[in-house]
Coordinates of C-alpha atoms in Angstrom, one line a residue:
M1228 CA 48.0 71.0 72.6
H1229 CA 52.0 71.4 73.8
F1230 CA 52.6 75.3 73.6
W1231 CA 55.9 76.7 73.8
G1232 CA 56.6 80.3 75.1
L1233 CA 59.4 81.9 73.9
V1234 CA 58.7 85.5 75.0
K1235 CA 61.2 88.5 76.4
G1236 CA 62.5 88.3 79.3
T1237 CA 59.2 91.0 81.2
A1238 CA 56.4 89.7 80.5
L1239 CA 57.1 85.8 81.4
A1240 CA 55.5 87.2 85.0
A1241 CA 52.1 87.6 82.4
L1242 CA 52.3 84.6 80.7
L1243 CA 51.5 82.1 84.3
A1244 CA 49.1 80.5 84.3
V1245 CA 46.5 78.7 86.5
S1246 CA 48.9 76.8 89.0
L1247 CA 47.5 72.6 88.7
P1248 CA 47.1 70.7 91.3
F1249 CA 49.9 67.6 92.6
D1250 CA 48.9 63.9 91.9
A1251 CA 51.4 62.1 93.9
A1252 CA 49.7 59.3 91.9
A1253 CA 49.9 60.5 89.0
E1254 CA 51.0 58.1 85.3
A1255 CA 53.8 58.8 83.9
E1256 CA 53.2 59.3 80.2
P1257 CA 54.7 57.6 77.3
S1258 CA 58.1 58.5 76.6
V1259 CA 61.3 57.2 74.8
S1260 CA 65.1 57.9 74.9
I1261 CA 66.9 58.7 71.5
L1262 CA 70.7 58.1 71.8
M1263 CA 72.9 59.6 69.2
Y1264 CA 76.2 57.6 68.5
H1265 CA 78.5 58.9 64.7
H1266 CA 81.8 57.6 64.5
V1267 CA 82.1 53.2 65.7
S1268 CA 85.4 52.8 65.7
E1269 CA 89.2 52.7 67.7
S1270 CA 90.8 55.4 66.3
T1271 CA 88.6 58.4 65.9
P1272 CA 87.8 61.6 68.0
R1273 CA 86.7 59.7 71.3
S1274 CA 84.6 62.8 71.8
T1275 CA 82.3 61.8 69.0
T1276 CA 83.5 58.0 68.9
V1277 CA 82.4 54.3 70.2
S1278 CA 84.8 51.5 69.7
P1279 CA 82.8 48.7 68.2
D1280 CA 83.2 46.4 71.8
E1281 CA 81.2 49.4 73.2
L1282 CA 77.7 49.7 71.2
R1283 CA 77.5 45.7 71.1
A1284 CA 77.7 46.1 74.6
H1285 CA 74.9 48.8 74.8
L1286 CA 72.2 46.8 72.8
Q1287 CA 73.0 43.4 74.7
Y1288 CA 71.9 45.8 78.0
L1289 CA 69.0 47.6 76.3
A1290 CA 68.3 43.6 75.5
D1291 CA 69.2 42.1 78.5
N1292 CA 67.2 45.3 80.4
D1293 CA 63.5 44.9 78.8
F1294 CA 64.1 47.3 76.7
T1295 CA 62.3 48.5 72.8
V1296 CA 64.0 49.8 70.7
I1297 CA 61.9 50.9 67.9
D1298 CA 62.0 52.5 64.8
I1299 CA 62.5 56.1 64.7
R1300 CA 59.4 57.0 63.5
D1301 CA 57.1 54.8 65.2
A1302 CA 58.5 57.1 68.3
I1303 CA 57.2 59.6 66.5
A1304 CA 53.6 57.8 66.4
G1305 CA 53.9 56.9 69.6
V1306 CA 54.1 60.5 71.2
K1307 CA 51.7 61.6 69.0
G1308 CA 49.4 58.6 71.0
E1309 CA 48.5 57.6 67.3
A1310 CA 50.7 54.2 68.2
E1311 CA 51.5 52.4 71.1
L1312 CA 54.5 52.3 72.8
P1313 CA 56.6 49.9 74.5
D1314 CA 57.0 51.0 77.9
K1315 CA 61.2 51.2 77.8
A1316 CA 60.7 52.4 74.6
V1317 CA 65.2 53.6 73.0
V1318 CA 65.8 54.6 69.3
L1319 CA 68.5 54.4 68.0
T1320 CA 70.3 57.9 65.6
F1321 CA 74.2 57.7 64.2
D1322 CA 74.8 61.6 62.0
D1323 CA 76.9 62.6 59.5
A1324 CA 77.3 59.5 57.5
Y1325 CA 81.1 58.0 58.7
E1326 CA 82.2 55.2 56.9
N1327 CA 82.8 52.9 59.7
I1328 CA 79.5 53.1 60.8
F1329 CA 78.4 51.2 57.2
S1330 CA 81.6 48.9 57.9
A1331 CA 82.3 49.2 62.0
G1332 CA 78.5 50.1 63.3
R1333 CA 75.9 48.7 60.5
P1334 CA 77.5 44.2 61.2
I1335 CA 76.1 44.4 65.0
L1336 CA 73.7 46.2 64.9
Q1337 CA 72.3 43.3 62.0
E1338 CA 73.5 41.2 65.3
F1339 CA 70.8 42.3 67.8
E1340 CA 68.4 43.1 64.6
V1341 CA 67.6 46.5 66.2
P1342 CA 66.2 49.5 63.6
W1343 CA 68.0 52.4 63.5
T1344 CA 68.4 56.4 61.9
L1345 CA 71.3 58.4 59.8
F1346 CA 71.1 61.6 59.5
V1347 CA 72.6 62.0 56.5
T1348 CA 75.3 65.1 55.7
T1349 CA 74.8 65.1 51.7
D1350 CA 77.8 67.1 50.1
P1351 CA 80.5 64.4 51.4
I1352 CA 79.3 61.6 50.9
G1353 CA 80.1 60.5 48.0
E1354 CA 82.9 63.4 47.8
R1355 CA 85.3 61.8 50.7
P1356 CA 86.2 58.2 50.0
G1357 CA 87.1 56.3 53.7
R1358 CA 85.3 59.5 55.6
Y1359 CA 82.3 59.0 54.6
M1360 CA 79.8 56.6 53.2
S1361 CA 79.0 56.3 49.2
W1362 CA 75.4 57.3 47.5
D1363 CA 75.8 52.6 47.5
Q1364 CA 76.1 52.8 50.9
V1365 CA 73.9 54.2 51.8
R1366 CA 71.4 53.0 49.3
Q1367 CA 71.8 49.8 50.9
L1368 CA 70.7 51.4 54.1
H1369 CA 67.8 51.7 53.3
D1370 CA 66.6 48.7 51.9
E1371 CA 68.2 47.2 55.0
G1372 CA 65.1 48.7 57.1
V1373 CA 67.5 52.6 57.2
T1374 CA 66.0 55.6 58.1
I1375 CA 67.5 57.8 56.1
A1376 CA 67.6 61.8 56.7
N1377 CA 68.4 65.0 56.5
H1378 CA 71.4 66.4 59.2
T1379 CA 72.3 69.6 56.1
T1380 CA 74.1 69.6 53.7
D1381 CA 77.7 71.0 54.8
H1382 CA 77.3 71.3 58.6
A1383 CA 77.3 74.8 58.9
H1384 CA 77.0 76.3 62.4
M1385 CA 72.8 76.5 61.1
P1386 CA 72.4 80.3 63.8
R1387 CA 75.1 83.0 62.7
R1388 CA 73.6 85.4 61.7
D1389 CA 76.7 86.6 58.8
D1390 CA 73.6 88.8 56.7
A1391 CA 70.0 89.4 56.3
E1392 CA 69.7 86.1 53.9
W1393 CA 71.4 84.1 57.0
R1394 CA 67.3 82.7 57.9
Q1395 CA 66.8 81.8 53.3
R1396 CA 70.2 79.9 52.5
A1397 CA 68.7 77.6 56.0
A1398 CA 66.5 76.9 54.4
E1399 CA 68.1 76.3 51.4
N1400 CA 70.6 74.0 53.3
I1401 CA 67.5 72.3 54.8
L1402 CA 65.8 71.9 51.8
Q1403 CA 68.9 70.4 49.1
A1404 CA 69.7 68.1 51.5
E1405 CA 65.9 66.7 51.4
Q1406 CA 65.9 66.6 47.7
K1407 CA 69.1 65.4 47.7
I1408 CA 68.4 62.0 49.6
L1409 CA 65.5 62.1 47.8
D1410 CA 67.3 62.4 44.3
E1411 CA 69.5 58.9 45.8
V1412 CA 67.8 57.3 48.3
G1413 CA 63.8 57.8 47.3
V1414 CA 62.5 59.0 50.3
S1415 CA 61.5 62.0 51.7
H1416 CA 61.0 61.5 55.5
Q1417 CA 61.4 65.4 56.7
L1418 CA 63.0 64.4 59.4
F1419 CA 65.7 66.6 60.3
A1420 CA 68.9 67.4 62.9
F1421 CA 70.8 70.2 63.8
P1422 CA 74.0 70.2 63.0
Y1423 CA 76.4 70.5 66.7
G1424 CA 72.4 71.0 68.4
E1425 CA 72.5 73.7 67.1
Y1426 CA 69.8 75.6 67.3
D1427 CA 67.7 79.3 67.9
N1428 CA 64.3 80.6 67.7
V1429 CA 64.4 81.5 64.8
L1430 CA 65.0 78.6 63.5
L1431 CA 62.7 75.9 65.1
E1432 CA 60.6 78.4 63.1
L1433 CA 62.1 77.5 60.4
V1434 CA 61.5 73.6 60.5
E1435 CA 57.7 74.7 61.2
E1436 CA 57.3 76.8 58.5
L1437 CA 59.2 73.9 56.1
G1438 CA 56.8 70.8 57.2
F1439 CA 60.3 69.1 59.2
T1440 CA 60.7 67.2 63.0
G1441 CA 63.8 68.0 64.1
F1442 CA 66.3 67.4 66.1
A1443 CA 69.5 68.4 68.1
Q1444 CA 72.0 67.2 71.1
H1445 CA 70.2 68.5 74.8
S1446 CA 69.4 65.6 76.0
G1447 CA 66.5 64.3 78.4
G1448 CA 63.3 62.6 77.8
F1449 CA 61.3 62.5 74.1
G1450 CA 57.3 62.5 74.3
P1451 CA 53.6 63.8 74.6
T1452 CA 55.0 68.2 76.0
S1453 CA 58.7 67.4 74.2
D1454 CA 58.7 70.4 71.6
M1455 CA 58.7 68.3 67.5
R1456 CA 61.1 70.8 66.5
A1457 CA 63.6 70.6 68.5
I1458 CA 63.4 67.0 70.5
P1459 CA 66.5 65.8 72.7
R1460 CA 69.0 63.7 71.9
F1461 CA 71.4 61.5 74.6
A1462 CA 75.0 61.7 73.4
A1463 CA 76.0 57.8 73.6
A1464 CA 79.7 58.4 73.2
G1465 CA 82.8 59.5 74.5
V1466 CA 82.1 59.5 78.3
Y1467 CA 79.2 59.6 78.0
A1468 CA 79.6 55.7 76.3
D1469 CA 79.6 54.2 80.4
L1470 CA 76.9 52.3 81.3
S1471 CA 77.0 53.5 84.6
S1472 CA 75.4 56.4 83.6
L1473 CA 73.4 55.6 79.5
G1474 CA 71.4 53.0 81.5
T1475 CA 70.0 56.0 83.3
K1476 CA 69.2 58.2 80.8
M1477 CA 68.3 55.1 79.0
A1478 CA 65.0 54.6 81.1
A1479 CA 64.9 58.6 81.5
L1480 CA 61.3 59.0 81.1
A1481 CA 59.4 62.9 79.9
F1482 CA 58.4 65.9 82.0
P1483 CA 54.9 66.5 81.6
I1484 CA 55.1 70.5 81.0
K1485 CA 53.1 73.0 80.1
E1486 CA 54.8 75.8 78.6
V1487 CA 58.8 76.5 78.8
R1488 CA 59.3 80.3 78.9
Y1489 CA 62.2 81.7 78.0
E1490 CA 63.8 84.7 75.4
D1491 CA 65.4 82.4 72.9
T1492 CA 68.5 79.8 73.2
L1493 CA 71.3 82.0 71.0
L1494 CA 72.6 84.7 73.5
T1495 CA 74.6 87.5 72.4
H1496 CA 78.1 88.1 74.7
E1497 CA 76.2 91.3 77.2
Q1498 CA 73.4 88.1 78.0
T1499 CA 75.3 85.5 80.5
R1500 CA 72.4 84.0 82.8
P1501 CA 69.6 83.7 81.1
T1502 CA 66.4 82.4 83.2
L1503 CA 64.0 79.3 82.5
E1504 CA 60.8 78.7 83.2
I1505 CA 58.8 75.4 83.7
E1506 CA 55.6 75.0 84.6
F1507 CA 54.1 71.5 84.5
E1508 CA 51.6 70.0 83.9
V1509 CA 50.3 67.7 86.8
R1510 CA 52.5 65.7 88.4
D1511 CA 54.6 62.0 89.1
F1512 CA 57.0 63.7 90.7
R1513 CA 57.8 65.4 93.7
P1514 CA 59.5 69.5 93.6
S1515 CA 61.3 68.5 96.3
Q1516 CA 63.1 66.5 94.4
V1517 CA 64.1 68.6 91.6
T1518 CA 67.8 69.1 90.9
C1519 CA 69.0 71.5 88.2
F1520 CA 72.7 70.9 86.7
I1521 CA 74.6 73.7 85.8
S1522 CA 78.3 73.4 84.5
N1523 CA 77.8 69.9 86.2
R1524 CA 77.4 72.0 90.3
A1525 CA 73.3 71.8 91.3
H1526 CA 72.0 75.6 91.9
D1527 CA 69.0 77.0 93.3
I1528 CA 65.5 76.8 92.1
E1529 CA 63.3 79.0 92.3
W1530 CA 59.3 78.0 92.6
I1531 CA 57.1 81.1 91.6
D1532 CA 54.2 78.7 92.2
D1533 CA 53.5 74.7 93.3
N1534 CA 53.7 73.7 89.4
T1535 CA 56.0 76.6 88.0
M1536 CA 59.9 76.8 88.5
R1537 CA 62.6 78.8 87.7
V1538 CA 66.2 78.0 87.2
Q1539 CA 69.3 80.8 86.1
A1540 CA 73.1 79.9 86.2
E1541 CA 74.7 81.8 89.5
D1542 CA 77.7 82.1 87.2
D1543 CA 78.2 83.7 83.8
L1544 CA 78.3 80.9 81.3
G1545 CA 80.8 80.4 78.4
F1546 CA 81.3 81.2 75.0
G1547 CA 79.8 78.7 72.4
R1548 CA 76.8 75.7 73.6
S1549 CA 76.0 74.8 77.1
R1550 CA 73.7 73.5 78.8
Y1551 CA 70.4 73.8 81.8
N1552 CA 70.4 70.0 82.8
C1553 CA 67.5 69.3 85.0
T1554 CA 66.5 65.3 86.5
A1555 CA 64.1 64.5 90.1
P1556 CA 62.6 60.5 90.8
S1557 CA 59.8 59.4 89.1
I1558 CA 57.1 57.6 91.3
S1559 CA 55.5 55.9 90.2
K1560 CA 57.6 54.4 88.1
P1561 CA 60.9 53.8 91.4
G1562 CA 64.4 53.8 89.3
R1563 CA 63.9 56.0 86.2
Y1564 CA 64.7 59.8 86.1
Y1565 CA 61.9 62.8 84.0
W1566 CA 64.6 64.2 82.3
Y1567 CA 64.8 67.4 80.6
S1568 CA 67.8 69.6 79.2
Q1569 CA 68.1 73.3 77.7
Q1570 CA 70.3 74.8 75.3
W1571 CA 71.9 78.3 74.8
I1572 CA 74.8 79.4 72.8
R1573 CA 76.6 82.6 73.9
M1574 CA 78.1 84.5 71.1
N1575 CA 81.2 86.3 71.4
E1576 CA 82.0 90.3 70.6
E1577 CA 82.4 89.1 66.7
G1578 CA 79.1 87.8 67.5
S1579 CA 80.4 84.0 67.3
W1580 CA 81.8 80.9 68.7
P1581 CA 84.3 78.4 69.5
G1582 CA 82.7 75.2 67.1

């Protein structure tokens, strides 16, 4: 079973395990790419929007290039080894339950006859007509086979630790949203997407404690060694909607990881250059071809041993959300790339950050 180490910096060296041999003939493990959408519109903010034409183009690309769009629950079962996964499996997810997903996105999704998931922020449903769906619309989607899942009651920045009770409020937020979905739709899949993809160590532990499978917004392939508390998803809107790059992400593979080591994803304003260590299982990639990007710039990688690498930002991370993105070409599946991303949130001196 995959174990995720979240440890203090001075303990990193002590946790290094015996290296596994490099195996150039290793086969890639089952992997899924999960795409994340918000608005389907011509008039909403570009950063979270695909036009109807772009969404149709994405689905046509998947159909034309031997991808199989599967239900999110089948993807989870597949990476756990409980079901077979297609070679190029993709999951479609939509966040927030905007009305344009129903009116503009739904007909296109029906046209291609693909399964998809709606992560619902429950408070705005029915309270902001025209912007968000109604519960009748959400129930209709469920009746049509859409997986209805949890995106909190209010889409708050969850890691903001305002006082000693913040963890309890976070738990209540998740559970109240799940209960609302159960009351209105009659389902409780215990699938949860972090608002803005923001999480820290405490929230990861909370999601596991509550019995949920968690989804975030950092990029990467989803596979057997992924953290089931914060499963990666590829943004597919705005600047990320271009198929010249999105097509590569649709075919991404999950790195075979034995352990990931870092202090916490939530950084104080003084923690400006976090260290990330990744220990790999038997590999289907060459270490010399691993590239890690921070702020769109390639950074040096330090190999501690044959299977363990370390990366650290050379410049201070800005306040708010940022990522380390690491990729490497597969040996057994030419043209496809392993992809891993680590999210960070750096607080300012007031303990907050820009949204």
